[in-house]
Structures are given as C-alpha cells and as structure tokens.
C-alpha cells in the first residue's frame, strides 16, 4: 500500500509509512518511497537524519509496545540499512561486505551491559560481525582494534563521570586501530541530552537506540569506503 507523503520535510506520517514498507519484503517499494522524498530537494544527509534514523527508532518503539516481534524489527532495520547502502552506492561492494565488522565496548567503569547487548543483537541481525569487549580497560579495547580490522567501533557511557575515560579510550583506538579510517559511534542518554559531547569525546556520531546503531554503523562505514582499495 502506498502511503501519502507530506509536502515538505519527512513527518511522522512519512516515518510510519516507511516503517510499514520495510516490515514487508518489497525493498524496491522502499527505494521508490525515498526517491519521492529526495525529489522534493532533500539531501540524503537530511533524509538520514529526518527519515531513516527516526524510522529505525519507530521500529524499536513498535517492538517495545509489542506491535511486532524482534525478528520483524531486525529484518526491518536490515532493510533500512540496505536502503541507505543503495543510495550511497555501497550495496554491491563485496569488499565492504567482507569488512562489515564492529568492535563494541563499554567505557571502562561502565556497568550497563544491556545497551551493548541489544546493539550487538541488532548489528548481528543486520549482517555485521561483532566483537564485544565488556570487561576491558582502554588499553585492551585499543589492542583489540590493533589486532583486527574493524569498520566501526561503538562505545557506551552511562554518565558524564565517564567522559574523560571515554575520550581516552577513543583516542587510543584512533591511534592504534588497524583501520586508520575507523568510524566511532557512541551511545548513552547523555549524548541525546547534549549532542556536543559527541565531538568533545572525539567520536563521529551517536546512536540513540539499538536499531539506529545499525544505520549509524552503515553510514560511518560508507563514509570511509572511499579509502578502501
């Protein structure tokens, strides 16, 4: 069923409409849907922020409200990821598929395992290979990035008290990473409350929820794809 699109920027109707489409199995319908919005003059960056990310969050809310199950949401988010890759022209790149790897870790001192676990589940459900370090210090996390190639590193922080530790960890990852162009995303309520903290800790982006982490990882991987041989 074709949803009715608004005239200007994506709104809640557009977001819910795309969510309904990606919960089905017609990726081409989703592509056509985004093309219509893009033809309004909206950039892919705007569509990522105002349509794709909110759609992923909407799917997560549907799961929270028992409107669909985990498998449905995982498949829907995976289709959003394919949609983003299609518009960024990385959907058919074998080299990127083989390097779809993420290093997940908690900021040293953080004890909130649940968030990392949920991000790991959604990433794996969307085709990423994930290595998770839940009890590692900054040196151990950086060593993991040195010994294995990762496209993206994701770190969580539970409070502002961990900002210094998080900054130190990110700095070590960038210094030692086998991938010199590794993308780094951070998560936790503090980044939603103060987005300026993302740049302050040396990260590239934040993912406000586990479903959106899949899209953020894809976006960061796409951005670095120009450096691949």
Short mmCIF file of C-alpha atoms in Angstrom, two decimals:
data_model
loop_
_atom_site.label_atom_id
_atom_site.label_comp_id
_atom_site.label_asym_id
_atom_site.label_seq_id
_atom_site.Cartn_x
_atom_site.Cartn_y
_atom_site.Cartn_z
CA UNK A 1 0.00 0.00 0.00
CA UNK A 2 1.38 3.41 -0.98
CA UNK A 3 1.49 5.89 1.89
CA UNK A 4 0.53 9.55 1.41
CA UNK A 5 3.61 11.78 1.58
CA UNK A 6 3.70 15.25 3.07
CA UNK A 7 4.74 18.23 1.01
CA UNK A 8 7.92 19.29 2.81
CA UNK A 9 10.35 17.51 5.15
CA UNK A 10 9.53 14.00 6.38
CA UNK A 11 6.94 13.95 9.17
CA UNK A 12 5.51 11.25 11.42
CA UNK A 13 3.24 10.02 8.62
CA UNK A 14 6.24 9.58 6.31
CA UNK A 15 8.19 7.79 9.04
CA UNK A 16 5.34 5.42 9.88
CA UNK A 17 4.78 4.82 6.17
CA UNK A 18 8.38 3.79 5.57
CA UNK A 19 8.29 1.60 8.68
CA UNK A 20 5.27 -0.25 7.28
CA UNK A 21 7.06 -0.78 3.97
CA UNK A 22 10.31 -2.14 5.44
CA UNK A 23 8.35 -4.51 7.67
CA UNK A 24 7.30 -6.10 4.38
CA UNK A 25 9.69 -7.63 1.88
CA UNK A 26 9.48 -5.15 -1.02
CA UNK A 27 12.77 -3.25 -0.90
CA UNK A 28 12.04 -1.65 -4.27
CA UNK A 29 8.93 -0.04 -2.78
CA UNK A 30 11.10 1.45 -0.05
CA UNK A 31 13.54 2.74 -2.68
CA UNK A 32 10.70 4.39 -4.61
CA UNK A 33 9.40 5.92 -1.38
CA UNK A 34 12.76 7.54 -0.61
CA UNK A 35 13.15 8.73 -4.21
CA UNK A 36 9.88 10.63 -3.95
CA UNK A 37 11.13 12.35 -0.82
CA UNK A 38 14.54 13.01 -2.34
CA UNK A 39 12.87 14.57 -5.38
CA UNK A 40 11.45 17.23 -3.06
CA UNK A 41 15.01 18.50 -2.95
CA UNK A 42 16.00 16.83 0.34
CA UNK A 43 19.62 15.65 0.59
CA UNK A 44 20.47 12.12 1.66
CA UNK A 45 22.02 13.58 4.81
CA UNK A 46 18.69 15.23 5.65
CA UNK A 47 16.80 12.05 4.81
CA UNK A 48 19.14 10.05 7.03
CA UNK A 49 18.54 12.37 9.98
CA UNK A 50 14.85 13.07 9.43
CA UNK A 51 13.58 9.83 7.89
CA UNK A 52 15.83 6.76 8.12
CA UNK A 53 17.04 7.21 11.70
CA UNK A 54 13.55 8.11 13.01
CA UNK A 55 12.12 5.10 11.15
CA UNK A 56 14.60 2.81 12.91
CA UNK A 57 13.61 4.36 16.24
CA UNK A 58 9.95 3.91 15.33
CA UNK A 59 10.54 0.21 14.68
CA UNK A 60 12.20 -0.08 18.08
CA UNK A 61 9.20 1.59 19.70
CA UNK A 62 6.86 -0.83 17.91
CA UNK A 63 8.86 -3.68 19.40
CA UNK A 64 8.76 -2.09 22.86
CA UNK A 65 4.98 -1.78 22.53
CA UNK A 66 4.61 -5.39 21.30
CA UNK A 67 3.30 -4.19 17.93
CA UNK A 68 5.83 -6.51 16.24
CA UNK A 69 8.39 -9.06 17.36
CA UNK A 70 12.17 -8.86 17.48
CA UNK A 71 12.65 -10.75 14.22
CA UNK A 72 10.32 -8.36 12.36
CA UNK A 73 12.17 -5.33 13.74
CA UNK A 74 15.58 -6.83 12.96
CA UNK A 75 14.56 -7.55 9.37
CA UNK A 76 13.05 -4.08 9.03
CA UNK A 77 16.23 -2.41 10.29
CA UNK A 78 18.31 -4.60 7.98
CA UNK A 79 16.20 -3.36 5.05
CA UNK A 80 16.75 0.24 6.15
CA UNK A 81 20.47 -0.49 6.15
CA UNK A 82 20.25 -1.87 2.61
CA UNK A 83 18.28 1.19 1.61
CA UNK A 84 20.99 3.51 2.93
CA UNK A 85 23.70 1.46 1.22
CA UNK A 86 21.78 1.57 -2.05
CA UNK A 87 21.59 5.35 -2.04
CA UNK A 88 25.25 5.60 -1.01
CA UNK A 89 26.21 3.17 -3.81
CA UNK A 90 27.87 0.70 -1.44
CA UNK A 91 25.23 -2.03 -1.61
CA UNK A 92 27.13 -4.09 -4.19
CA UNK A 93 30.65 -3.69 -2.82
CA UNK A 94 32.00 -7.12 -1.88
CA UNK A 95 35.00 -5.61 -0.09
CA UNK A 96 32.69 -3.67 2.21
CA UNK A 97 30.55 -6.73 2.90
CA UNK A 98 33.62 -8.70 3.96
CA UNK A 99 34.69 -5.83 6.21
CA UNK A 100 31.32 -5.27 7.86
CA UNK A 101 32.82 -5.59 11.33
CA UNK A 102 32.18 -3.70 14.56
CA UNK A 103 34.09 -3.52 17.83
CA UNK A 104 31.59 -2.94 20.66
CA UNK A 105 32.72 -1.95 24.15
CA UNK A 106 31.59 -0.22 27.29
CA UNK A 107 33.55 2.75 28.55
CA UNK A 108 35.88 1.44 31.28
CA UNK A 109 33.99 1.75 34.55
CA UNK A 110 30.53 1.44 32.98
CA UNK A 111 28.38 -1.43 34.25
CA UNK A 112 25.38 -1.15 31.92
CA UNK A 113 25.62 -4.34 29.86
CA UNK A 114 22.08 -4.28 28.48
CA UNK A 115 22.59 -1.48 25.97
CA UNK A 116 25.69 -3.07 24.48
CA UNK A 117 23.97 -6.44 24.28
CA UNK A 118 20.98 -5.01 22.42
CA UNK A 119 23.18 -3.13 19.92
CA UNK A 120 25.15 -6.33 19.35
CA UNK A 121 21.95 -8.29 18.64
CA UNK A 122 20.66 -5.76 16.10
CA UNK A 123 24.02 -5.45 14.34
CA UNK A 124 24.40 -9.20 14.03
CA UNK A 125 20.80 -9.48 12.82
CA UNK A 126 21.67 -6.99 10.07
CA UNK A 127 24.71 -8.88 8.86
CA UNK A 128 27.54 -7.34 10.88
CA UNK A 129 30.25 -9.34 12.60
CA UNK A 130 30.58 -8.03 16.14
CA UNK A 131 33.35 -8.43 18.69
CA UNK A 132 32.26 -7.25 22.12
CA UNK A 133 34.59 -6.26 24.95
CA UNK A 134 32.52 -5.82 28.11
CA UNK A 135 35.17 -6.03 30.81
CA UNK A 136 38.13 -4.40 29.12
CA UNK A 137 40.22 -1.39 30.04
CA UNK A 138 41.09 1.31 27.50
CA UNK A 139 44.37 -0.41 26.62
CA UNK A 140 42.64 -3.74 25.97
CA UNK A 141 39.96 -2.15 23.79
CA UNK A 142 42.62 -0.35 21.74
CA UNK A 143 44.61 -3.58 21.47
CA UNK A 144 41.55 -5.33 20.04
CA UNK A 145 41.34 -2.60 17.36
CA UNK A 146 45.04 -3.05 16.62
CA UNK A 147 44.92 -6.81 16.16
CA UNK A 148 41.77 -6.99 13.98
CA UNK A 149 40.36 -4.75 11.23
CA UNK A 150 37.09 -3.06 12.22
CA UNK A 151 35.00 -0.71 10.11
CA UNK A 152 33.37 0.81 13.19
CA UNK A 153 33.85 0.95 16.94
CA UNK A 154 30.87 1.53 19.20
CA UNK A 155 31.18 2.60 22.83
CA UNK A 156 28.59 3.33 25.51
CA UNK A 157 28.81 5.62 28.50
CA UNK A 158 26.30 5.70 31.33
CA UNK A 159 27.09 9.10 32.83
CA UNK A 160 29.12 12.28 32.41
CA UNK A 161 31.57 10.92 35.00
CA UNK A 162 32.87 8.63 32.26
CA UNK A 163 33.56 11.35 29.69
CA UNK A 164 37.29 11.52 30.40
CA UNK A 165 37.62 7.73 30.29
CA UNK A 166 35.63 7.59 27.06
CA UNK A 167 37.78 10.30 25.44
CA UNK A 168 40.93 8.45 26.42
CA UNK A 169 39.62 5.17 25.01
CA UNK A 170 38.58 6.76 21.72
CA UNK A 171 41.96 8.44 21.40
CA UNK A 172 43.77 5.13 21.89
CA UNK A 173 41.52 3.37 19.36
CA UNK A 174 42.22 6.00 16.71
CA UNK A 175 45.95 5.87 17.43
CA UNK A 176 46.28 2.10 17.27
CA UNK A 177 43.46 0.92 15.02
CA UNK A 178 44.42 -1.36 12.14
CA UNK A 179 41.86 0.66 10.16
CA UNK A 180 43.14 4.26 10.06
CA UNK A 181 39.69 5.45 8.97
CA UNK A 182 37.67 3.63 11.64
CA UNK A 183 34.31 5.23 12.39
CA UNK A 184 33.43 5.67 16.04
CA UNK A 185 29.89 5.89 17.37
CA UNK A 186 28.88 6.46 20.98
CA UNK A 187 25.67 5.76 22.85
CA UNK A 188 24.00 6.72 26.10
CA UNK A 189 21.37 9.21 27.29
CA UNK A 190 23.97 11.91 27.91
CA UNK A 191 24.62 12.25 24.17
CA UNK A 192 20.92 12.71 23.45
CA UNK A 193 20.79 15.40 26.13
CA UNK A 194 23.93 17.16 24.87
CA UNK A 195 24.90 16.27 21.27
CA UNK A 196 28.01 18.46 21.51
CA UNK A 197 29.56 15.76 23.68
CA UNK A 198 29.91 13.54 20.59
CA UNK A 199 32.62 15.78 19.14
CA UNK A 200 34.01 16.56 22.59
CA UNK A 201 34.92 12.92 23.20
CA UNK A 202 36.35 12.50 19.68
CA UNK A 203 33.55 10.37 18.24
CA UNK A 204 31.94 10.68 14.79
CA UNK A 205 28.28 10.08 15.64
CA UNK A 206 25.84 8.92 18.26
CA UNK A 207 23.18 6.22 18.07
CA UNK A 208 20.23 6.95 20.37
CA UNK A 209 18.92 3.37 20.21
CA UNK A 210 19.98 -0.14 19.23
CA UNK A 211 18.06 -0.12 15.91
CA UNK A 212 19.55 3.23 14.88
CA UNK A 213 23.04 1.94 15.71
CA UNK A 214 22.78 -0.30 12.64
CA UNK A 215 22.15 2.70 10.38
CA UNK A 216 24.85 4.80 12.03
CA UNK A 217 27.36 1.97 11.57
CA UNK A 218 26.39 1.72 7.89
CA UNK A 219 26.70 5.47 7.44
CA UNK A 220 30.16 5.57 9.04
CA UNK A 221 31.28 2.58 7.01
CA UNK A 222 30.02 4.20 3.81
CA UNK A 223 31.83 7.43 4.62
CA UNK A 224 35.12 5.58 4.96
CA UNK A 225 34.56 3.36 1.91
CA UNK A 226 36.40 5.76 -0.39
CA UNK A 227 39.63 4.82 1.40
CA UNK A 228 39.27 1.11 0.64
CA UNK A 229 41.43 -0.35 -2.10
#
